[in-house]
């Protein structure tokens, strides 16, 4: 399939690299492609970024049949553009699609489309330390119909957003709030998919946490309300004694690519990494016995997010002395160095954007 390219008539003024924040600015162009049962995925095209016209009955607006991905392009010191494990994002995108009854994409073609888009937009990849170009592939259900079934037609698009350093004021631990009243996902549900409704479902508890002065919610499992699943929209790790523990993938946890990278890196450093169930009681017991050394989240946006304090059932515990632990710092620095092409890439995670 040939990708048609329509260039924007006027280009936007670029925002200041030192003040990008997250998710506010979008580049000049986007990728679009459509699906219908007769033609399959067709009409791939790069067009000026802009509003989409939709019928108010468009299915995605009513029933949330939508999936997305999140990955980043990083500029190296020599000006090359690196992607981090993009094929893993595309594989996960198709897995989310499968869960939401959305037709499969050709991953090689989508990677080619992304390269084509990035070639046009490479001037938008910011260069300040810690900044990057966030890539948001999305599929939405587009039938103009409000009966309940899966859509026959879909739009796939990719938009790009230059984003700032996640820790402009330094790598700081966050405080998290454990809830036994609200859950993010349940066994048999769609927790494993990056689908719109999971994020809508997390908003209310997150607002409650923030009202209490906490940054994120720590989600427990939706069946027994006992086992830790994730924190905010990140995966979670606990260093207890000489073991690094992360909840096992149980289909209500999102299989993070940063999670997998942390597991592989830590194992390569000789650390004992275990994917298993871990209850909130075990964490509090490990804290009481002095064995709980570090807690941190992992995800594309922050890479590593150290946790300084946890509140559960009115009991607040401080992790270590409340500052960033050595393992979180080492993982953060190593992953960032790999992404920005400053360190060796032993697992071949980097894919440079080809000219
Ligand atoms: C995207 C996401 C993650 C992290 O995945 P990465 O591939 O590491 O960015 C974790 N949990 C949830 C709920 C997510 O949406």
PDB file of C-alpha atoms in Angstrom, residues 44 106 208 235 256 264 281 317 320 345:
ATOM      1  CA  UNK A  44      -3.177   5.174   4.288  1.00  0.00           C
ATOM      2  CA  UNK A 106      -0.173  -5.225   9.604  1.00  0.00           C
ATOM      3  CA  UNK A 208      -9.996  11.231  45.684  1.00  0.00           C
ATOM      4  CA  UNK A 235       3.369  -1.085  36.556  1.00  0.00           C
ATOM      5  CA  UNK A 256       4.133  -2.670  30.231  1.00  0.00           C
ATOM      6  CA  UNK A 264      15.370  -7.993  31.820  1.00  0.00           C
ATOM      7  CA  UNK A 281      -0.332  -7.033  53.754  1.00  0.00           C
ATOM      8  CA  UNK A 317       4.553   4.106  55.610  1.00  0.00           C
ATOM      9  CA  UNK A 320      13.432   3.854  53.064  1.00  0.00           C
ATOM     10  CA  UNK A 345      21.958  -1.512  24.034  1.00  0.00           C
TER      11      UNK A 345
END
